[in-house]
Amino acid sequence: MKPDQFPPEIQSYLVPSPAGLYLYECLGCGNTFDVGRLLYTCPDCKSVLMIRDREWERLKAVPGDLWRKIFDYRSMLTIPALRGIYRFHELLGSVLPLDAVVYLGEGHTPVIASNERLCDWTGLPVFFKNDGQNPSASFKDRGMASAFSYLNFLLKAGSLTDVLAVCASTGDTSASAALYASYLGDAVKSAVLLPHGKVTPQQLGQPLGSGARVIEIPGVFDDCMKVVEFLSENFPVALMNSKNPWRILGQESYSYEIAQAFDYEVGNLAVAVPIGNAGNITAVLQGFLKLLDLGIISSLPWVVGVQSAHANPVFLYYLETDPRKRSYRPVRVQPSVAQAAMIGNPVSMPRVMRLVERYRDLAGYEAFQAVEVSEQEIMDAMLWANRNGHVACTQGGECLAGIRKAVAGGSVPRDRAAVLDATAHALKFAVFQEKYFSDSFEPEFSISPRPELQNAPTCIPVPEDLPSPLSRKDLSPSELKAYVEYAAGKVAGILGLESE
Ligand SMILES: *Cc1c(COP(=O)(O)O)cnc(C)c1O
Ligand SMILES: [Zn+2]
């Protein structure tokens, strides 16, 4: 729909112009820095940064119900820059002009209500938000759209030439970064660092296909992260990990879309998110806090962060209920099927600590929960979700397992509805399904397949004396008929069909 066809009171708000004053704010010393340059850690104290809009209060001049209308009507526009995360421009990137926006189809992912069987199994109404339906098949595209739109803005303004975008990755960050970099053509080259043997073949193929330089590092993700941090501090490169606070801004769109999908009534939801480097949980918390602050929602949903017992530093930290006694310790990870979240020392931990405190102040202690699940629980939940019409990855399975556990343990009541983040598409993690089906998990995973969840193709044996398309190319019509009747008879036998 064209802007002049919208209701008059909406028209002037439909297509936003750059506004606001963005600053990097250090979570350690509180110093602020201009966003005119690339910055990932505080130059003074090396802590992580968040982006703050110093003119945020101006947005309160627009009442919450008008914001809701603006965002809802914007969904009908055909302007590419406003089709994705930037329909929430004022909340997550208001300083960027629309002509800098890189839009590759990210955002707007569907929220799918689960069938009765899966809701019964979980203990409450369950929805999956399928972020695997983003262009590179994971939620990372939300943050990359933001980080690359910002890079594009600097390039267009001439304050940056020839960028080398680098990232460490558990697989999906590299797929996404390489995709967006390839779109910007010669101006941006990309290099990705992956832990050798710790990403799936599908995830490895993605940055290769986008033309990125792919470098494998012996070790786990945490080791790759140290290497790119060193690079970003000593060489002229753009760091595309979620340490880059522009990534967080873009990922806030996940919360905005949940609010929109539930007509802005989110107070009765439990939103489950897997935690790896903790960028996503940071963005989700911050996103809901911003909506509340502007009166776009009237109460906060609960947020449940889920971790595998094989990579659980955030869970361990929040086990202690007394904030004064908590102490954060990185953990050494063990192999996890939730490989994209297999991180022992989350870069965004200081952000999480800050936001959880605010979140709990506003919405109560239970409004943020951290849950731990076993590898077995993750696999069983993923397979069961996908047997009920979903396309969840292992991290989506982790969310389902986490919510089910929280409901069973009474920490999430049955009268809430759960929204689970299927952070990537099931196909990216097909190797784990295959290991489950063929009972070939390495012992470290401690996973024994449940026979009722296993599946395998059945092959029809062809007798040696029966001419088949495999043995000969030029079957006569009668030979082909004999072959088809034989095979159809076998299939009918396997399926237990009776001829009519
Ligand atoms: C990156 C990723 C995660 C973990 O997100 P963080 O922001 O690192 O906590 C979970 N699932 C998938 C599929 C991912 O790609
Ligand atoms: Zn600082």
XYZ file of C-alpha atoms and ligand atoms in Angstrom:
516
model
C 0.000 0.000 0.000
C 1.253 3.523 -0.787
C 1.795 6.004 2.080
C -0.981 8.364 0.894
C -3.544 5.568 1.167
C -3.123 5.199 4.947
C -5.290 6.953 7.564
C -4.285 10.653 7.785
C -3.186 10.488 11.438
C -0.649 7.797 10.541
C 0.726 9.205 7.296
C 3.318 11.569 8.710
C 4.821 8.791 10.836
C 4.955 6.085 8.196
C 8.327 6.784 6.597
C 10.827 7.765 9.300
C 13.747 10.173 8.874
C 17.002 9.921 10.817
C 16.585 11.191 14.391
C 17.996 10.710 17.861
C 21.521 10.815 19.222
C 23.190 7.447 19.612
C 26.112 6.847 21.934
C 28.153 3.851 22.925
C 27.809 3.500 26.675
C 30.371 1.493 28.641
C 28.870 -0.951 31.126
C 32.056 -0.833 33.188
C 32.959 2.831 33.751
C 29.843 4.480 32.337
C 31.750 6.627 29.847
C 30.047 7.359 26.554
C 31.506 7.551 23.056
C 30.337 8.854 19.714
C 28.934 6.217 17.316
C 30.731 7.892 14.394
C 33.381 5.173 14.580
C 33.488 1.415 15.034
C 33.917 0.492 18.663
C 33.457 -2.848 20.416
C 34.931 -2.343 23.856
C 35.488 0.699 26.009
C 38.789 2.410 25.113
C 39.162 3.355 28.786
C 38.343 0.151 30.675
C 37.799 -2.545 27.993
C 34.260 -3.424 29.152
C 31.437 -4.171 26.736
C 29.277 -1.409 25.299
C 25.576 -0.872 24.733
C 24.064 1.703 22.409
C 21.904 4.335 24.058
C 19.777 7.018 22.427
C 20.399 10.200 24.382
C 17.209 11.651 22.948
C 15.100 8.573 23.748
C 12.654 10.596 25.852
C 11.426 12.385 22.706
C 9.714 9.152 21.677
C 7.377 9.452 24.671
C 5.640 12.364 22.974
C 3.906 9.701 20.893
C 1.451 7.670 23.013
C 1.771 3.879 23.136
C -1.400 3.208 21.184
C -0.210 5.433 18.348
C 3.134 3.589 18.243
C 1.230 0.330 17.995
C -0.734 1.671 15.032
C 2.403 3.015 13.362
C 4.173 -0.334 13.585
C 1.119 -2.281 12.490
C 0.353 -0.046 9.518
C 4.006 -0.045 8.477
C 3.731 -3.788 7.907
C 1.605 -2.988 4.872
C 4.205 -0.769 3.181
C 6.143 -2.065 0.192
C 9.248 0.105 0.783
C 12.070 -2.506 1.060
C 13.940 -0.677 3.851
C 10.812 -0.905 6.025
C 9.915 -4.529 5.252
C 12.315 -6.018 7.798
C 13.586 -4.954 11.226
C 13.450 -1.237 10.379
C 9.714 -1.063 10.629
C 10.778 -0.491 14.253
C 13.262 2.183 13.104
C 12.746 4.544 16.050
C 13.521 1.775 18.563
C 16.566 0.124 17.043
C 18.394 2.348 14.583
C 16.756 5.744 14.361
C 19.987 7.529 13.371
C 20.287 5.531 10.154
C 18.870 6.963 6.919
C 16.683 4.453 5.090
C 18.946 4.496 2.032
C 21.676 2.856 4.131
C 19.433 -0.036 5.157
C 20.477 -3.450 3.905
C 17.371 -5.623 3.607
C 17.725 -9.252 2.579
C 14.382 -10.527 3.862
C 15.129 -10.753 7.570
C 12.523 -10.478 10.278
C 8.766 -10.959 10.034
C 9.227 -14.614 10.945
C 6.078 -16.611 11.664
C 4.730 -17.466 15.111
C 3.255 -20.964 14.908
C 0.763 -22.289 17.459
C 1.559 -25.866 18.454
C -0.972 -28.654 18.131
C -2.797 -30.041 21.131
C -0.510 -33.060 21.421
C 2.609 -30.933 21.834
C 0.912 -28.471 24.208
C -0.253 -31.381 26.386
C 3.255 -32.832 26.416
C 4.736 -29.483 27.439
C 2.063 -28.599 29.976
C 0.887 -25.255 28.575
C 0.029 -23.552 25.267
C 3.170 -23.418 23.122
C 4.144 -21.286 20.147
C 7.328 -21.512 18.117
C 8.690 -18.369 16.520
C 10.574 -19.716 13.535
C 13.667 -17.580 13.230
C 15.123 -20.288 11.018
C 13.001 -18.698 8.308
C 15.393 -15.756 8.069
C 17.550 -15.492 4.903
C 20.581 -17.390 6.215
C 18.267 -19.620 8.262
C 18.968 -18.245 11.740
C 18.060 -15.260 13.921
C 21.567 -13.851 13.433
C 20.277 -12.079 10.313
C 18.377 -9.627 12.512
C 21.585 -8.406 14.128
C 23.582 -8.554 10.904
C 21.010 -6.438 9.061
C 21.615 -3.820 11.737
C 25.422 -4.115 11.885
C 25.773 -4.082 8.092
C 23.296 -1.229 7.624
C 25.476 0.752 10.015
C 28.637 -0.217 8.055
C 26.873 0.752 4.845
C 25.981 4.098 6.413
C 29.654 4.738 7.276
C 30.682 3.687 3.761
C 28.145 5.977 2.125
C 29.197 8.851 4.374
C 32.800 8.269 3.298
C 34.037 7.779 6.868
C 34.988 4.204 6.021
C 36.472 2.592 2.926
C 37.364 -1.012 2.232
C 36.068 -2.891 5.248
C 37.175 -6.344 6.312
C 34.328 -7.784 8.383
C 35.505 -10.556 10.706
C 33.724 -12.797 13.175
C 34.194 -15.878 15.301
C 31.310 -18.241 14.988
C 29.601 -21.374 16.166
C 28.321 -21.522 12.576
C 25.390 -19.194 12.138
C 27.141 -15.869 12.748
C 29.555 -16.645 9.938
C 26.781 -17.741 7.578
C 24.935 -14.507 8.226
C 27.939 -12.150 8.184
C 29.196 -13.663 4.934
C 25.767 -13.296 3.343
C 25.374 -9.607 4.186
C 28.989 -8.815 3.281
C 28.574 -10.465 -0.105
C 25.555 -8.266 -0.802
C 27.601 -5.108 -0.269
C 30.016 -6.277 -2.967
C 33.589 -5.057 -3.315
C 33.380 -2.501 -0.522
C 33.166 -5.180 2.164
C 35.195 -8.387 2.360
C 34.503 -10.957 5.001
C 36.556 -13.482 6.909
C 35.111 -15.938 9.391
C 36.864 -17.962 12.070
C 35.301 -21.290 12.965
C 36.267 -23.898 15.543
C 37.551 -26.821 13.471
C 35.051 -29.689 13.388
C 32.538 -27.843 15.589
C 30.137 -26.547 12.960
C 27.805 -28.609 10.806
C 28.544 -29.189 7.083
C 25.552 -27.006 6.197
C 26.876 -24.113 8.301
C 30.353 -24.494 6.807
C 28.928 -24.458 3.293
C 27.093 -21.170 3.812
C 30.037 -18.732 4.192
C 31.953 -20.671 1.527
C 29.029 -20.182 -0.837
C 28.898 -16.465 -0.059
C 32.574 -16.152 -0.956
C 33.968 -15.422 2.504
C 37.473 -16.375 3.518
C 36.879 -19.248 5.952
C 39.554 -19.999 8.515
C 39.335 -22.957 10.876
C 40.945 -22.690 14.292
C 41.836 -25.700 16.442
C 39.782 -25.316 19.622
C 36.267 -24.321 20.577
C 34.307 -21.116 19.959
C 35.705 -19.383 23.045
C 39.204 -19.749 21.530
C 38.096 -18.312 18.167
C 36.517 -15.407 20.021
C 39.816 -14.564 21.710
C 41.550 -14.527 18.335
C 39.045 -12.154 16.691
C 39.059 -9.922 19.765
C 42.815 -9.626 19.415
C 42.424 -8.887 15.712
C 39.812 -6.205 16.336
C 42.010 -4.495 18.915
C 45.161 -4.541 16.791
C 44.093 -4.443 13.136
C 41.676 -2.370 11.060
C 38.780 -4.851 10.943
C 35.052 -4.640 11.661
C 34.023 -7.136 14.337
C 30.648 -8.674 13.525
C 30.144 -10.739 16.693
C 27.447 -9.741 19.141
C 30.113 -7.892 21.109
C 29.398 -5.299 18.409
C 26.482 -3.444 20.044
C 24.788 -2.802 16.672
C 24.082 -6.545 16.550
C 22.102 -6.281 19.779
C 19.969 -3.435 18.442
C 18.877 -5.441 15.403
C 18.065 -8.498 17.481
C 15.682 -6.476 19.641
C 13.298 -6.774 16.679
C 12.560 -10.319 17.876
C 10.797 -8.924 20.953
C 8.992 -6.274 18.932
C 7.647 -8.909 16.581
C 6.424 -11.084 19.442
C 4.609 -8.087 20.895
C 3.068 -7.350 17.524
C 2.076 -10.993 16.956
C 0.190 -11.029 20.272
C -1.497 -7.667 19.745
C 0.863 -6.148 22.323
C -0.604 -8.255 25.146
C 2.475 -10.091 26.315
C 2.143 -9.997 30.113
C 0.990 -13.616 30.170
C 3.785 -15.023 28.019
C 6.919 -16.959 28.929
C 9.439 -16.241 26.179
C 12.144 -18.919 26.026
C 15.528 -18.190 24.470
C 18.640 -20.395 24.263
C 21.747 -18.747 25.714
C 25.170 -19.058 24.101
C 27.184 -15.860 23.855
C 24.134 -14.188 25.452
C 23.653 -11.577 22.748
C 20.173 -12.761 21.946
C 18.888 -12.860 25.532
C 20.354 -9.364 25.990
C 18.429 -8.108 22.972
C 15.201 -9.822 23.999
C 15.286 -8.337 27.519
C 16.236 -4.898 26.248
C 13.564 -5.034 23.551
C 10.732 -5.707 25.989
C 12.061 -3.064 28.399
C 12.000 -0.444 25.642
C 8.429 -1.370 24.676
C 7.329 -1.017 28.284
C 9.101 2.305 28.681
C 7.217 3.760 25.705
C 3.870 2.348 26.858
C 3.673 0.115 23.781
C 3.119 -2.846 26.109
C 1.641 -2.481 29.582
C 3.395 -5.404 31.271
C 6.524 -7.444 30.671
C 6.445 -11.099 29.641
C 8.574 -13.565 31.561
C 11.851 -14.459 29.895
C 13.328 -17.930 30.346
C 16.953 -18.449 29.310
C 17.844 -22.066 28.582
C 21.281 -23.676 28.631
C 22.636 -27.177 28.168
C 24.320 -28.748 31.190
C 27.374 -28.939 28.892
C 27.632 -25.132 28.512
C 25.878 -23.561 31.494
C 27.704 -20.505 32.942
C 24.585 -18.312 32.987
C 22.485 -21.009 34.640
C 25.138 -21.537 37.318
C 25.387 -17.809 37.965
C 21.650 -17.419 38.580
C 21.399 -20.542 40.757
C 22.342 -18.291 43.649
C 19.211 -16.315 44.520
C 20.978 -13.674 46.604
C 22.489 -11.102 44.201
C 25.217 -10.170 46.682
C 26.493 -13.735 46.852
C 26.501 -14.410 43.112
C 29.803 -14.809 41.379
C 30.319 -15.325 37.689
C 32.674 -18.036 36.514
C 33.263 -19.116 32.913
C 32.955 -22.866 32.370
C 34.825 -25.256 30.115
C 32.290 -26.543 27.610
C 31.629 -30.158 26.751
C 30.242 -31.276 23.386
C 26.640 -30.185 22.944
C 23.998 -30.816 20.306
C 22.978 -27.200 20.926
C 26.281 -26.440 19.252
C 25.360 -22.868 18.349
C 25.090 -22.143 22.082
C 28.152 -24.141 23.164
C 29.914 -21.227 24.826
C 31.590 -21.210 28.227
C 32.323 -17.510 28.627
C 29.523 -15.394 27.128
C 30.722 -12.027 25.900
C 27.418 -10.374 26.820
C 27.358 -11.565 30.441
C 27.784 -7.995 31.835
C 24.849 -6.878 29.682
C 22.705 -9.743 30.948
C 23.523 -8.956 34.593
C 22.539 -5.337 34.130
C 19.302 -6.060 32.269
C 18.127 -8.948 34.453
C 18.416 -6.728 37.482
C 16.212 -4.074 35.862
C 13.833 -6.656 34.518
C 13.344 -8.278 37.912
C 12.948 -4.873 39.580
C 10.085 -4.085 37.245
C 8.386 -7.447 36.817
C 9.408 -9.583 39.777
C 12.007 -12.218 40.505
C 10.329 -14.977 38.437
C 10.150 -12.728 35.380
C 13.645 -13.862 34.491
C 14.586 -17.504 34.909
C 17.552 -19.572 33.841
C 16.948 -23.267 33.218
C 19.374 -26.079 32.522
C 18.585 -29.150 30.403
C 20.451 -32.324 29.469
C 21.636 -33.249 26.005
C 19.116 -36.080 26.009
C 16.275 -33.696 26.851
C 17.303 -31.344 24.036
C 17.313 -34.064 21.384
C 14.095 -35.691 22.544
C 12.324 -32.312 22.604
C 13.581 -31.256 19.176
C 12.524 -34.508 17.562
C 9.156 -34.443 19.267
C 8.565 -30.823 18.187
C 9.370 -31.703 14.610
C 7.093 -34.729 14.760
C 4.369 -32.222 15.535
C 4.776 -29.992 12.521
C 7.675 -27.750 13.508
C 11.091 -27.141 11.935
C 13.053 -26.564 15.138
C 16.836 -26.777 15.395
C 18.582 -28.249 18.421
C 18.484 -24.840 20.151
C 14.739 -24.686 19.506
C 14.540 -28.127 21.095
C 16.537 -26.738 24.000
C 13.895 -24.038 24.525
C 11.091 -26.592 24.460
C 12.915 -28.874 26.892
C 13.607 -25.902 29.169
C 9.991 -24.729 29.289
C 8.708 -28.253 29.845
C 11.106 -28.626 32.746
C 10.139 -25.250 34.212
C 6.445 -26.139 33.985
C 6.998 -29.567 35.551
C 9.011 -27.956 38.349
C 6.330 -25.327 38.958
C 8.444 -22.264 38.184
C 6.347 -21.453 35.095
C 2.601 -21.838 35.732
C 0.386 -23.704 33.282
C -1.818 -20.686 32.640
C 0.970 -18.881 30.803
C 1.643 -19.379 27.107
C 5.195 -20.133 26.001
C 6.857 -18.610 22.947
C 9.908 -20.630 21.982
C 12.737 -19.333 19.854
C 13.515 -21.789 17.066
C 16.721 -19.852 16.481
C 17.735 -21.710 13.319
C 16.222 -24.030 10.766
C 16.166 -27.755 11.549
C 18.089 -28.516 8.349
C 21.221 -26.771 9.604
C 21.476 -29.317 12.408
C 20.461 -32.419 10.467
C 23.670 -34.185 11.534
C 22.411 -34.456 15.100
C 19.111 -35.929 14.006
C 21.119 -38.423 11.933
C 23.285 -39.364 14.931
C 20.134 -39.925 16.976
C 18.464 -42.049 14.326
C 21.552 -44.184 13.824
C 22.473 -44.280 17.529
C 25.946 -42.968 16.766
C 26.417 -40.178 19.308
C 29.893 -40.036 20.820
C 29.797 -41.139 24.492
C 30.401 -37.551 25.770
C 26.860 -36.595 24.756
C 25.321 -39.375 26.907
C 22.373 -39.660 24.543
C 20.485 -42.922 24.095
C 17.894 -42.689 21.362
C 14.309 -43.480 22.316
C 13.121 -46.037 19.758
C 9.762 -44.305 19.324
C 11.562 -41.155 18.126
C 13.963 -42.908 15.763
C 13.287 -43.125 12.054
C 15.099 -44.507 9.031
C 14.342 -45.157 5.379
C 13.336 -48.682 4.365
C 15.050 -49.992 1.268
C 13.300 -52.511 -0.947
C 15.571 -55.357 -1.980
C 15.306 -56.366 -5.646
C 15.896 -60.033 -6.485
C 18.922 -60.536 -8.727
C 16.926 -62.171 -11.515
C 14.354 -59.316 -11.740
C 15.360 -56.709 -14.358
C 15.266 -53.312 -12.663
C 16.146 -49.710 -13.665
C 19.265 -50.146 -11.563
C 20.593 -53.158 -13.448
C 19.606 -52.068 -16.974
C 18.724 -48.798 -18.699
C 16.596 -50.193 -21.511
C 13.849 -52.160 -19.768
C 11.132 -53.419 -22.140
C 7.554 -52.312 -21.340
C 6.720 -55.747 -19.914
C 9.892 -55.845 -17.800
C 9.140 -52.371 -16.461
C 5.584 -53.482 -15.630
C 6.890 -56.539 -13.781
C 9.328 -54.371 -11.857
C 6.665 -51.803 -10.898
C 4.269 -54.536 -9.736
C 6.971 -56.181 -7.670
C 8.022 -52.884 -6.012
C 4.424 -51.757 -5.446
C 3.654 -55.130 -3.843
C 6.599 -54.686 -1.474
C 5.574 -51.113 -0.575
C 1.996 -52.235 0.050
C 3.322 -55.017 2.275
C 5.447 -52.621 4.309
C 2.536 -50.196 4.705
C 0.049 -52.977 5.445
C -2.229 -52.028 2.551
C -4.961 -54.425 1.378
C -5.776 -54.366 -2.348
C -9.343 -53.339 -3.205
C 23.978 -17.856 17.947
C 22.953 -18.853 18.191
C 22.449 -19.098 19.478
C 22.988 -18.414 20.699
O 22.697 -17.049 20.695
P 23.564 -16.042 21.594
O 23.158 -14.705 21.171
O 25.004 -16.337 21.239
O 23.272 -16.366 22.990
C 21.422 -20.002 19.620
N 20.917 -20.663 18.559
C 21.387 -20.469 17.308
C 20.800 -21.258 16.194
C 22.413 -19.564 17.084
O 22.864 -19.390 15.847
Zn 34.692 1.826 30.332
